[in-house]
């Protein structure tokens, strides 16, 4: 899953792809590099990010969805907002990536009334305050319990299991210790019975471990993506598609995995 941010303040690309045309060109480049899914987002979820209105978010993402619709890859809309989900689905999005796990009023129904896939992610707190004091007794068990409950809520609303993907939400209300524990515990998320997505690309946990600024984290991101796949992730959300796929090709060749 290649990341297409259409935000002026994205933490890891400095808002480089803010204009619709630049975002479309970036998306086409990620398709060329081998992305199967593009995740298009118009509201930054980085720690401290300010929320944007429905109107502003839609004005950012809809032209990009439109411009990438013929790209022959699945298009995911990265949003927490029900109105944005509904408009993006009407515009042809194939997936909803919701860092709020469809907890907003009407979000479950919006996805249930479509036939698209959904990623349910765990977070503690909100982007504005989530890194202030994240607290868990057992981060792996608590994140799993939350995701289990959200899978159940989605199924009850009419979203079949084969449309659901889960994500432990690295960096979303987690300190370094929590993130490392979750990473170690990734294999146990397979107990939840749906595919696992992992988003580690250029995140601050990598910077903290390897002492890297955000623009120096490509190699660490590739290592993290490979390790996540080896621990069971079926989708990795990344900025650096080609570098990640090159590394995964080596692992696939040695481990004998099939192409999918
Ligand atoms: C939007 N976004 C930013 N980081 C993310 C992550 O780790 N997972 C998912 N699903 N979305 C993310």
Short mmCIF file of C-alpha atoms and ligand atoms in Angstrom, two decimals:
data_model
loop_
_atom_site.label_atom_id
_atom_site.label_comp_id
_atom_site.label_asym_id
_atom_site.label_seq_id
_atom_site.Cartn_x
_atom_site.Cartn_y
_atom_site.Cartn_z
CA UNK A 1 0.00 0.00 0.00
CA UNK A 2 1.64 3.23 -1.18
CA UNK A 3 0.96 6.42 0.74
CA UNK A 4 -0.45 9.46 -1.08
CA UNK A 5 -0.77 12.36 1.36
CA UNK A 6 -2.68 15.38 0.14
CA UNK A 7 -1.93 17.51 3.19
CA UNK A 8 0.16 20.61 3.76
CA UNK A 9 1.68 19.20 6.97
CA UNK A 10 2.32 15.51 6.42
CA UNK A 11 5.01 14.55 8.91
CA UNK A 12 7.19 12.51 6.63
CA UNK A 13 7.05 14.15 3.24
CA UNK A 14 6.72 17.75 4.44
CA UNK A 15 3.53 18.26 2.51
CA UNK A 16 5.42 17.66 -0.71
CA UNK A 17 2.36 16.25 -2.49
CA UNK A 18 -0.15 18.85 -1.42
CA UNK A 19 -1.57 19.92 -4.76
CA UNK A 20 -3.93 17.50 -6.44
CA UNK A 21 -1.81 17.33 -9.56
CA UNK A 22 1.35 16.59 -7.58
CA UNK A 23 -0.48 13.95 -5.57
CA UNK A 24 -1.78 12.29 -8.74
CA UNK A 25 1.69 12.24 -10.25
CA UNK A 26 3.07 10.79 -7.03
CA UNK A 27 0.34 8.11 -7.04
CA UNK A 28 1.14 7.20 -10.64
CA UNK A 29 4.81 6.90 -9.69
CA UNK A 30 3.93 4.54 -6.81
CA UNK A 31 1.83 2.43 -9.20
CA UNK A 32 4.81 2.30 -11.56
CA UNK A 33 6.96 1.15 -8.62
CA UNK A 34 4.55 -1.73 -7.97
CA UNK A 35 2.00 -0.59 -5.39
CA UNK A 36 -1.17 -2.72 -5.32
CA UNK A 37 -3.13 -0.19 -3.27
CA UNK A 38 -2.84 3.60 -2.96
CA UNK A 39 -3.92 5.12 0.35
CA UNK A 40 -5.11 8.67 -0.27
CA UNK A 41 -5.43 10.97 2.74
CA UNK A 42 -6.41 14.62 3.12
CA UNK A 43 -6.04 15.02 6.89
CA UNK A 44 -2.74 14.48 8.67
CA UNK A 45 -2.82 12.01 11.57
CA UNK A 46 0.68 12.79 12.80
CA UNK A 47 0.99 13.60 16.52
CA UNK A 48 -0.16 17.17 17.15
CA UNK A 49 -1.89 17.54 13.78
CA UNK A 50 -4.90 19.85 13.68
CA UNK A 51 -8.22 18.48 12.38
CA UNK A 52 -9.61 19.75 9.06
CA UNK A 53 -13.24 20.28 8.05
CA UNK A 54 -15.19 17.77 5.94
CA UNK A 55 -15.25 20.31 3.11
CA UNK A 56 -11.49 20.93 3.10
CA UNK A 57 -10.70 17.23 3.31
CA UNK A 58 -13.05 16.43 0.44
CA UNK A 59 -11.64 19.25 -1.67
CA UNK A 60 -8.19 17.71 -1.21
CA UNK A 61 -8.95 14.04 -1.82
CA UNK A 62 -11.74 13.90 -4.41
CA UNK A 63 -9.71 15.27 -7.34
CA UNK A 64 -6.92 12.83 -6.48
CA UNK A 65 -9.29 9.86 -6.33
CA UNK A 66 -10.74 10.96 -9.64
CA UNK A 67 -7.28 11.37 -11.19
CA UNK A 68 -6.07 7.95 -10.06
CA UNK A 69 -9.24 5.95 -10.73
CA UNK A 70 -8.00 4.61 -14.04
CA UNK A 71 -4.68 3.53 -12.54
CA UNK A 72 -5.75 -0.11 -12.19
CA UNK A 73 -4.82 -0.41 -8.54
CA UNK A 74 -7.16 -0.39 -5.56
CA UNK A 75 -7.75 3.08 -4.11
CA UNK A 76 -8.07 3.41 -0.36
CA UNK A 77 -9.47 6.52 1.30
CA UNK A 78 -7.64 7.36 4.52
CA UNK A 79 -10.26 9.15 6.59
CA UNK A 80 -12.03 9.12 9.95
CA UNK A 81 -14.99 11.12 8.68
CA UNK A 82 -18.29 9.53 7.67
CA UNK A 83 -19.08 12.26 5.12
CA UNK A 84 -15.69 11.82 3.48
CA UNK A 85 -16.11 8.03 3.43
CA UNK A 86 -19.51 8.35 1.75
CA UNK A 87 -18.27 10.83 -0.88
CA UNK A 88 -15.11 8.82 -1.58
CA UNK A 89 -17.09 5.59 -1.95
CA UNK A 90 -19.43 7.35 -4.38
CA UNK A 91 -16.33 8.50 -6.28
CA UNK A 92 -15.09 4.93 -6.65
CA UNK A 93 -12.83 4.22 -3.64
CA UNK A 94 -12.22 0.50 -3.11
CA UNK A 95 -11.26 0.61 0.55
CA UNK A 96 -11.67 2.73 3.66
CA UNK A 97 -8.62 3.10 5.90
CA UNK A 98 -9.94 4.44 9.19
CA UNK A 99 -7.48 5.11 12.01
CA UNK A 100 -10.61 5.47 14.19
CA UNK A 101 -11.87 1.96 13.34
CA UNK A 102 -15.34 3.15 12.17
CA UNK A 103 -16.26 4.58 15.61
CA UNK A 104 -17.62 7.89 14.23
CA UNK A 105 -21.42 8.13 14.09
CA UNK A 106 -22.65 6.57 10.83
CA UNK A 107 -19.25 5.20 9.78
CA UNK A 108 -20.16 1.53 10.22
CA UNK A 109 -23.33 2.02 8.17
CA UNK A 110 -21.51 3.95 5.44
CA UNK A 111 -19.10 1.06 4.88
CA UNK A 112 -21.74 -1.64 5.43
CA UNK A 113 -23.89 -0.11 2.68
CA UNK A 114 -21.01 -0.46 0.23
CA UNK A 115 -19.06 -3.56 -0.77
CA UNK A 116 -15.57 -2.22 -0.15
CA UNK A 117 -12.80 -3.37 2.19
CA UNK A 118 -12.04 -1.60 5.45
CA UNK A 119 -8.98 -1.27 7.63
CA UNK A 120 -9.81 -1.00 11.33
CA UNK A 121 -6.90 0.55 13.24
CA UNK A 122 -6.21 0.88 16.96
CA UNK A 123 -5.26 4.19 18.51
CA UNK A 124 -5.28 5.56 22.04
CA UNK A 125 -6.33 9.22 22.24
CA UNK A 126 -6.49 11.66 19.36
CA UNK A 127 -3.67 12.94 17.13
CA UNK A 128 -3.64 16.25 19.07
CA UNK A 129 -2.79 14.54 22.40
CA UNK A 130 -2.12 10.85 21.77
CA UNK A 131 1.61 10.88 22.50
CA UNK A 132 1.31 12.80 25.79
CA UNK A 133 0.97 9.85 28.16
CA UNK A 134 0.06 6.57 26.46
CA UNK A 135 -0.76 3.93 29.10
CA UNK A 136 -1.33 0.18 28.88
CA UNK A 137 -1.06 -2.77 31.26
CA UNK A 138 -0.49 -5.21 28.40
CA UNK A 139 -0.34 -3.38 25.10
CA UNK A 140 -0.63 -6.47 22.89
CA UNK A 141 -3.65 -7.87 24.72
CA UNK A 142 -5.38 -4.46 24.96
CA UNK A 143 -4.89 -3.65 21.28
CA UNK A 144 -6.08 -7.13 20.33
CA UNK A 145 -9.16 -6.83 22.54
CA UNK A 146 -10.05 -3.48 20.95
CA UNK A 147 -9.63 -4.85 17.43
CA UNK A 148 -11.63 -7.97 18.28
CA UNK A 149 -14.50 -5.75 19.48
CA UNK A 150 -14.32 -3.57 16.36
CA UNK A 151 -14.36 -6.64 14.07
CA UNK A 152 -17.45 -7.80 15.94
CA UNK A 153 -19.08 -4.35 15.61
CA UNK A 154 -18.32 -4.30 11.88
CA UNK A 155 -19.71 -7.79 11.37
CA UNK A 156 -22.84 -6.96 13.33
CA UNK A 157 -23.33 -3.89 11.11
CA UNK A 158 -23.20 -6.15 8.05
CA UNK A 159 -19.53 -5.98 6.99
CA UNK A 160 -18.41 -9.52 6.21
CA UNK A 161 -15.10 -10.74 7.64
CA UNK A 162 -13.60 -11.06 4.17
CA UNK A 163 -13.85 -7.26 3.80
CA UNK A 164 -11.99 -6.51 7.04
CA UNK A 165 -8.30 -5.82 7.65
CA UNK A 166 -6.87 -4.89 11.06
CA UNK A 167 -3.94 -2.72 12.11
CA UNK A 168 -2.35 -2.30 15.56
CA UNK A 169 -1.66 1.37 14.80
CA UNK A 170 2.06 1.81 15.39
CA UNK A 171 2.75 5.25 16.89
CA UNK A 172 -0.89 6.08 17.59
CA UNK A 173 -0.89 6.63 21.35
CA UNK A 174 2.08 4.32 21.94
CA UNK A 175 5.57 5.02 23.26
CA UNK A 176 8.67 3.25 21.97
CA UNK A 177 8.31 0.39 24.45
CA UNK A 178 4.67 -0.15 23.44
CA UNK A 179 5.55 -0.07 19.74
CA UNK A 180 8.35 -2.61 20.14
CA UNK A 181 6.13 -4.91 22.22
CA UNK A 182 3.42 -4.71 19.53
CA UNK A 183 5.96 -5.43 16.81
CA UNK A 184 7.17 -8.52 18.70
CA UNK A 185 3.56 -9.56 19.24
CA UNK A 186 2.45 -9.17 15.61
CA UNK A 187 2.22 -12.93 14.95
CA UNK A 188 -0.44 -13.26 17.63
CA UNK A 189 -2.76 -10.87 15.75
CA UNK A 190 -3.41 -13.73 13.35
CA UNK A 191 -5.68 -15.13 16.11
CA UNK A 192 -8.21 -12.47 15.08
CA UNK A 193 -8.80 -14.28 11.78
CA UNK A 194 -8.53 -11.36 9.36
CA UNK A 195 -5.53 -9.99 7.43
CA UNK A 196 -3.10 -7.71 9.19
CA UNK A 197 -1.88 -4.34 7.87
CA UNK A 198 1.22 -2.70 9.35
CA UNK A 199 2.20 0.95 8.99
CA UNK A 200 5.72 1.69 10.16
CA UNK A 201 7.08 3.75 7.29
CA UNK A 202 9.27 6.69 8.41
CA UNK A 203 7.65 6.67 11.85
CA UNK A 204 9.32 8.24 14.86
CA UNK A 205 9.83 4.85 16.56
CA UNK A 206 12.32 4.05 13.78
CA UNK A 207 14.00 7.42 14.26
CA UNK A 208 14.25 6.80 18.01
CA UNK A 209 15.76 3.33 17.58
CA UNK A 210 18.27 4.21 14.86
CA UNK A 211 18.75 7.93 15.69
CA UNK A 212 17.45 9.17 12.36
CA UNK A 213 15.71 12.31 11.20
CA UNK A 214 12.50 11.77 9.26
CA UNK A 215 14.20 12.16 5.86
CA UNK A 216 16.83 9.55 6.80
CA UNK A 217 14.45 6.69 7.62
CA UNK A 218 14.11 4.84 4.29
CA UNK A 219 16.41 1.93 5.13
CA UNK A 220 14.95 1.51 8.60
CA UNK A 221 11.45 1.64 7.06
CA UNK A 222 12.31 -1.09 4.57
CA UNK A 223 13.73 -3.27 7.35
CA UNK A 224 10.59 -2.70 9.42
CA UNK A 225 8.29 -3.55 6.49
CA UNK A 226 10.18 -6.78 5.76
CA UNK A 227 10.11 -7.78 9.42
CA UNK A 228 6.39 -7.00 9.62
CA UNK A 229 5.70 -9.24 6.61
CA UNK A 230 7.83 -11.98 8.15
CA UNK A 231 5.72 -11.64 11.29
CA UNK A 232 2.47 -12.05 9.38
CA UNK A 233 1.47 -8.66 7.90
CA UNK A 234 -0.34 -9.10 4.59
CA UNK A 235 -0.30 -5.39 3.69
CA UNK A 236 2.43 -2.87 4.50
CA UNK A 237 1.61 0.83 4.26
CA UNK A 238 4.76 2.51 2.93
CA UNK A 239 6.15 5.68 1.37
CA UNK A 240 8.98 3.87 -0.44
CA UNK A 241 7.27 1.28 -2.60
CA UNK A 242 10.15 0.24 -4.85
CA UNK A 243 12.69 -0.08 -2.06
CA UNK A 244 10.22 -2.15 -0.04
CA UNK A 245 9.31 -4.43 -2.94
CA UNK A 246 12.99 -4.98 -3.84
CA UNK A 247 13.68 -6.10 -0.28
CA UNK A 248 10.57 -8.29 -0.16
CA UNK A 249 11.55 -9.98 -3.44
CA UNK A 250 14.72 -11.26 -1.77
CA UNK A 251 12.81 -12.55 1.23
CA UNK A 252 10.24 -14.19 -1.03
CA UNK A 253 12.93 -15.91 -3.07
CA UNK A 254 14.64 -17.31 0.00
CA UNK A 255 11.54 -18.13 2.01
CA UNK A 256 9.71 -19.52 -1.02
CA UNK A 257 6.54 -17.49 -0.59
CA UNK A 258 4.15 -17.25 -3.52
CA UNK A 259 3.81 -13.96 -5.42
CA UNK A 260 0.77 -12.80 -3.45
C1 LIG B 1 -3.21 7.06 8.00
N1 LIG B 1 -2.20 6.30 8.70
C2 LIG B 1 -1.04 6.77 9.23
N2 LIG B 1 -0.36 5.77 9.82
C3 LIG B 1 -1.11 4.65 9.65
C4 LIG B 1 -0.97 3.32 10.03
O1 LIG B 1 0.08 2.91 10.75
N3 LIG B 1 -1.93 2.44 9.69
C5 LIG B 1 -3.02 2.83 8.99
N4 LIG B 1 -3.95 1.90 8.69
N5 LIG B 1 -3.22 4.11 8.61
C6 LIG B 1 -2.27 4.98 8.93
#
